[in-house]
mmCIF file of C-alpha atoms in Angstrom:
data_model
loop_
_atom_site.group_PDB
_atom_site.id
_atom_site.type_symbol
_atom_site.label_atom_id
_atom_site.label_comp_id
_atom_site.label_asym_id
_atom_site.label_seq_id
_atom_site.Cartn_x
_atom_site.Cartn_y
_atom_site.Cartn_z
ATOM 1 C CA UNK L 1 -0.350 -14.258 -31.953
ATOM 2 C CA UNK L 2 -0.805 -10.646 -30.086
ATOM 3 C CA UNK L 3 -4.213 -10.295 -32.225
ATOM 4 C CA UNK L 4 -5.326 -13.447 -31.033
ATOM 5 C CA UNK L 5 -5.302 -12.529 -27.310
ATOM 6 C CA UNK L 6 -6.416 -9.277 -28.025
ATOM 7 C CA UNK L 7 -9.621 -10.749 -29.307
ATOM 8 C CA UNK L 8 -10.229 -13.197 -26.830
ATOM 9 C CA UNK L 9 -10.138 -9.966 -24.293
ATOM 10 C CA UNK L 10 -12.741 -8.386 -26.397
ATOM 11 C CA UNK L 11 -14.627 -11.280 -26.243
ATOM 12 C CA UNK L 12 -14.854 -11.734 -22.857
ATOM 13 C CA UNK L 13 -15.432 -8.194 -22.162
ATOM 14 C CA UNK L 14 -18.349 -8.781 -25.384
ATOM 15 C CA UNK L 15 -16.722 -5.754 -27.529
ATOM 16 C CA UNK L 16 -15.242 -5.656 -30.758
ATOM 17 C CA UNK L 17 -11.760 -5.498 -31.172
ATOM 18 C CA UNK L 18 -12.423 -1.801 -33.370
ATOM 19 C CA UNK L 19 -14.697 -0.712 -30.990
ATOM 20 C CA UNK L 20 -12.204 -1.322 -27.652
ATOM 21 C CA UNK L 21 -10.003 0.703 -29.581
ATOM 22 C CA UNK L 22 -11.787 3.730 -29.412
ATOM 23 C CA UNK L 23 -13.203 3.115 -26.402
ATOM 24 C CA UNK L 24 -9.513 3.372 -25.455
ATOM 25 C CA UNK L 25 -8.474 6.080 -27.172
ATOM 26 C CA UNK L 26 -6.421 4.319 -29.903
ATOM 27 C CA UNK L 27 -7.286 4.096 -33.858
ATOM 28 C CA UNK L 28 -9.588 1.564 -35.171
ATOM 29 C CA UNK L 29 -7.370 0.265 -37.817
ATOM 30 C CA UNK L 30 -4.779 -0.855 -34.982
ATOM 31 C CA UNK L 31 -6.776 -3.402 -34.057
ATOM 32 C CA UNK L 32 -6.097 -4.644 -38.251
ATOM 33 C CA UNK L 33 -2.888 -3.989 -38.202
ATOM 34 C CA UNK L 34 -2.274 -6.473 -35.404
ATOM 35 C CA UNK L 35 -4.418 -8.634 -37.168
ATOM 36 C CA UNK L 36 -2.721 -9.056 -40.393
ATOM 37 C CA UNK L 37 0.931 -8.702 -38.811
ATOM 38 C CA UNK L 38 0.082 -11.089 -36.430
ATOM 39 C CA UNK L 39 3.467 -10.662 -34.519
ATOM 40 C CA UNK L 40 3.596 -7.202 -33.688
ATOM 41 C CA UNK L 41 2.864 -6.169 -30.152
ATOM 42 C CA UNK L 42 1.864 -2.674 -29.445
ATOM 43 C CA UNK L 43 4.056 -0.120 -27.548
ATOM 44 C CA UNK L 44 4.180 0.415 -23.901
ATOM 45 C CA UNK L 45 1.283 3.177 -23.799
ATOM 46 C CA UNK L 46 -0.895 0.868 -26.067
ATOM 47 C CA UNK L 47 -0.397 -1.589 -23.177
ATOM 48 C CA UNK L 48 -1.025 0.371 -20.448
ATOM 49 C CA UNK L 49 -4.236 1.807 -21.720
ATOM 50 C CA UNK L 50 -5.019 -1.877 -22.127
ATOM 51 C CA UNK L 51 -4.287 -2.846 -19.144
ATOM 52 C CA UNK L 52 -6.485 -0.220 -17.567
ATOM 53 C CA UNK L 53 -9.359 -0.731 -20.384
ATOM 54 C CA UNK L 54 -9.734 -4.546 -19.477
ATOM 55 C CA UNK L 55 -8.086 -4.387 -15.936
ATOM 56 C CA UNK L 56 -5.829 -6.945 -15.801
ATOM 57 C CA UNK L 57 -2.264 -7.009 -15.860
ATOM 58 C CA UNK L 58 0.281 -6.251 -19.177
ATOM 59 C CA UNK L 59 1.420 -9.994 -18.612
ATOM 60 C CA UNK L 60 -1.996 -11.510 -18.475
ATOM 61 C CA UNK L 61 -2.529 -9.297 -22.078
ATOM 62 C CA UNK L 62 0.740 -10.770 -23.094
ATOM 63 C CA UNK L 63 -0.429 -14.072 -21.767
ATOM 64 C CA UNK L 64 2.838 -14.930 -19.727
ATOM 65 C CA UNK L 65 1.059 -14.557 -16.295
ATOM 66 C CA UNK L 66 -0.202 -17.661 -14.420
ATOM 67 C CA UNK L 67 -3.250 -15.851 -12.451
ATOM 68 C CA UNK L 68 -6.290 -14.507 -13.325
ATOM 69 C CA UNK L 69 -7.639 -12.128 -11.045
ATOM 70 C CA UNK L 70 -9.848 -11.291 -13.588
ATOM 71 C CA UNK L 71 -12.060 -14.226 -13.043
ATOM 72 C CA UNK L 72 -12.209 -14.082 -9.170
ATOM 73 C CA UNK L 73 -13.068 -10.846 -7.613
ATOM 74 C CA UNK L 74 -9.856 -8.932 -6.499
ATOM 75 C CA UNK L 75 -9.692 -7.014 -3.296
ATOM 76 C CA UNK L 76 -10.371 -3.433 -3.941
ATOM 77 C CA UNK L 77 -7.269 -1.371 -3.140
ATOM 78 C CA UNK L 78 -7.091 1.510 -0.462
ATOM 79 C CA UNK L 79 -5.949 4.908 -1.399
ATOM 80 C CA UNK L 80 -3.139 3.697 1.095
ATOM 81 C CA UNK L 81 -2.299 0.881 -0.751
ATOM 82 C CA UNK L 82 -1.739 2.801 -4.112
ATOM 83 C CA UNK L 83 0.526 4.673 -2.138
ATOM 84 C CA UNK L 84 2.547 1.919 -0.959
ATOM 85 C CA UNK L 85 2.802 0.760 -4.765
ATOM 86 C CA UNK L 86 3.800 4.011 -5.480
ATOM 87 C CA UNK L 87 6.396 4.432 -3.167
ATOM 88 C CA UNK L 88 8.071 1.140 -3.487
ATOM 89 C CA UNK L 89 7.954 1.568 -7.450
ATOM 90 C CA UNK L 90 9.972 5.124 -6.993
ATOM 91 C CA UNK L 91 12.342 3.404 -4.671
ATOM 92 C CA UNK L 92 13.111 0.116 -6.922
ATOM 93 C CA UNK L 93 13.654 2.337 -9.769
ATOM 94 C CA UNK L 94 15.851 4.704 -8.029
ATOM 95 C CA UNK L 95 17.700 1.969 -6.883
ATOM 96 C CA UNK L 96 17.815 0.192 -10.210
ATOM 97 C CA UNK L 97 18.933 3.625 -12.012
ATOM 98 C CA UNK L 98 21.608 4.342 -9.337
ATOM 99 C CA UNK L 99 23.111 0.557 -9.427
ATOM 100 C CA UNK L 100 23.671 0.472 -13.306
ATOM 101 C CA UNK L 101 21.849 -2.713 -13.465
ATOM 102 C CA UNK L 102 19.570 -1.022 -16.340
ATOM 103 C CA UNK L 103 21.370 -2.163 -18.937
ATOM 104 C CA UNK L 104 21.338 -4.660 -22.212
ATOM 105 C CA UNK L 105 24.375 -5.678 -23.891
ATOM 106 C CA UNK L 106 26.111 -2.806 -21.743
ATOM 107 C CA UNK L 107 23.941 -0.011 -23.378
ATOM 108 C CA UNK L 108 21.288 1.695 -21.075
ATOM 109 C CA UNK L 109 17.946 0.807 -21.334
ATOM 110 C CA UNK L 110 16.216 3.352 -23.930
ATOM 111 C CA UNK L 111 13.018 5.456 -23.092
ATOM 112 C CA UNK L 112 10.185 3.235 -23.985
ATOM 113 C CA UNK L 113 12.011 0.111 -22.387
ATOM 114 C CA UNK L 114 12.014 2.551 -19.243
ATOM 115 C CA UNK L 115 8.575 2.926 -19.602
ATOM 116 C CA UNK L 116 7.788 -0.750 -20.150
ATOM 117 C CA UNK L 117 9.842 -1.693 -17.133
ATOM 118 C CA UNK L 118 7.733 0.892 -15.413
ATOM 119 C CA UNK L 119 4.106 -0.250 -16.086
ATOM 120 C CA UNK L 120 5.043 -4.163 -15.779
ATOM 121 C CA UNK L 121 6.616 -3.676 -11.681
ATOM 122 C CA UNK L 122 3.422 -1.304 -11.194
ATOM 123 C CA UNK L 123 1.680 -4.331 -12.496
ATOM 124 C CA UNK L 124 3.379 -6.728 -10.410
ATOM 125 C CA UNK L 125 3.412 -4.750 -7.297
ATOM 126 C CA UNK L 126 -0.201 -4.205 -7.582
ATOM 127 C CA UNK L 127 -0.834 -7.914 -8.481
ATOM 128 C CA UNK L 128 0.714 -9.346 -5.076
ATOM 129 C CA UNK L 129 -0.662 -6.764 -3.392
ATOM 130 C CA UNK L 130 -3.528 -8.139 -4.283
ATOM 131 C CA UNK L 131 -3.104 -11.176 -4.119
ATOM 132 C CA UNK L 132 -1.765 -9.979 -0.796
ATOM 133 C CA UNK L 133 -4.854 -8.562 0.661
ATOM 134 C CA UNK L 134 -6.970 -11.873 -0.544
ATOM 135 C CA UNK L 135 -4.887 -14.460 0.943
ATOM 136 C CA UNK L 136 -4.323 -12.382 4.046
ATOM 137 C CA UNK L 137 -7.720 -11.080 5.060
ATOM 138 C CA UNK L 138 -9.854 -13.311 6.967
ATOM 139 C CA UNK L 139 -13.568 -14.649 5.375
ATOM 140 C CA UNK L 140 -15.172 -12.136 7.923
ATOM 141 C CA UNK L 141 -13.392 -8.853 7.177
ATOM 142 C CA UNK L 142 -13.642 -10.111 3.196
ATOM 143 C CA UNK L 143 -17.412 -10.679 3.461
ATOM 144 C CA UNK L 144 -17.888 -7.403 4.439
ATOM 145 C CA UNK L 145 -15.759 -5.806 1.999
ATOM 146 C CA UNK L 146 -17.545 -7.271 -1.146
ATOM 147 C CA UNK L 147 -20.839 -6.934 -0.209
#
């Protein structure tokens, strides 16, 4: 299932699957192993990097997100804005680690959870910022913008 994404990114993006590995840093044969498992997904790093690599969001890799920014042009985001992300991210998670709430079945969330909870509200926060910034400014300001 994972694989089968995965390769529909590459196409789009007209790589193949081996060669988007390296071009992200990861081994060739991952792209296999994903192949012939067909159910594992890769770690929180591995989705990060491709994230970044195809620039969408880790839900639209996972498949579980309903927009695609990647087929309209997004708004570019200020230095500013990245800051804002930033910012709120550190205070959400501050306020999630101080409340308890970070927990499964009463245990505390492990590292790579952390992590994955991490890149997914970056994601987010940078998604509806966005998505923000494209509903928000007018035709005039955006003209100018993309051109």
């Amino acid at each position: 299932m994972f694989y089968d994404r995965f390769e529909q990114l590459c196409i789009s993006k007209g790589v193949r699957p081996g060669r988007a590995c390296i071009e992200m840093g990861l081994s060739r044969s991952l792209a296999a192993k994903w192949k012939n498992s067909k159910t594992k997904e890769p770690s929180a790093d591995v989705l990060k990097k491709m994230s970044e690599y195809f620039g969408i969001s880790i839900d639209e890799i996972l498949g579980d997100n309903p927009f695609n920014l990647s087929q309209t042009k997004a708004p570019a985001l200020t230095k500013k804005d990245e800051r804002d992300i930033a910012r709120r991210l550190e205070e959400t998670l501050h306020l999630l680690e101080s409340s308890d709430a970070l927990m499964f079945d009463g245990e505390p969330l492990d590292e790579e959870s952390m992590e994955l909870l991490k890149v997914s509200l970056q994601n987010q926060y940078t998604l509806a910022k966005q998505i923000a910034k494209q509903k928000f400014t007018n035709n005039k300001n955006r003209q100018k913008s993309e051109k």
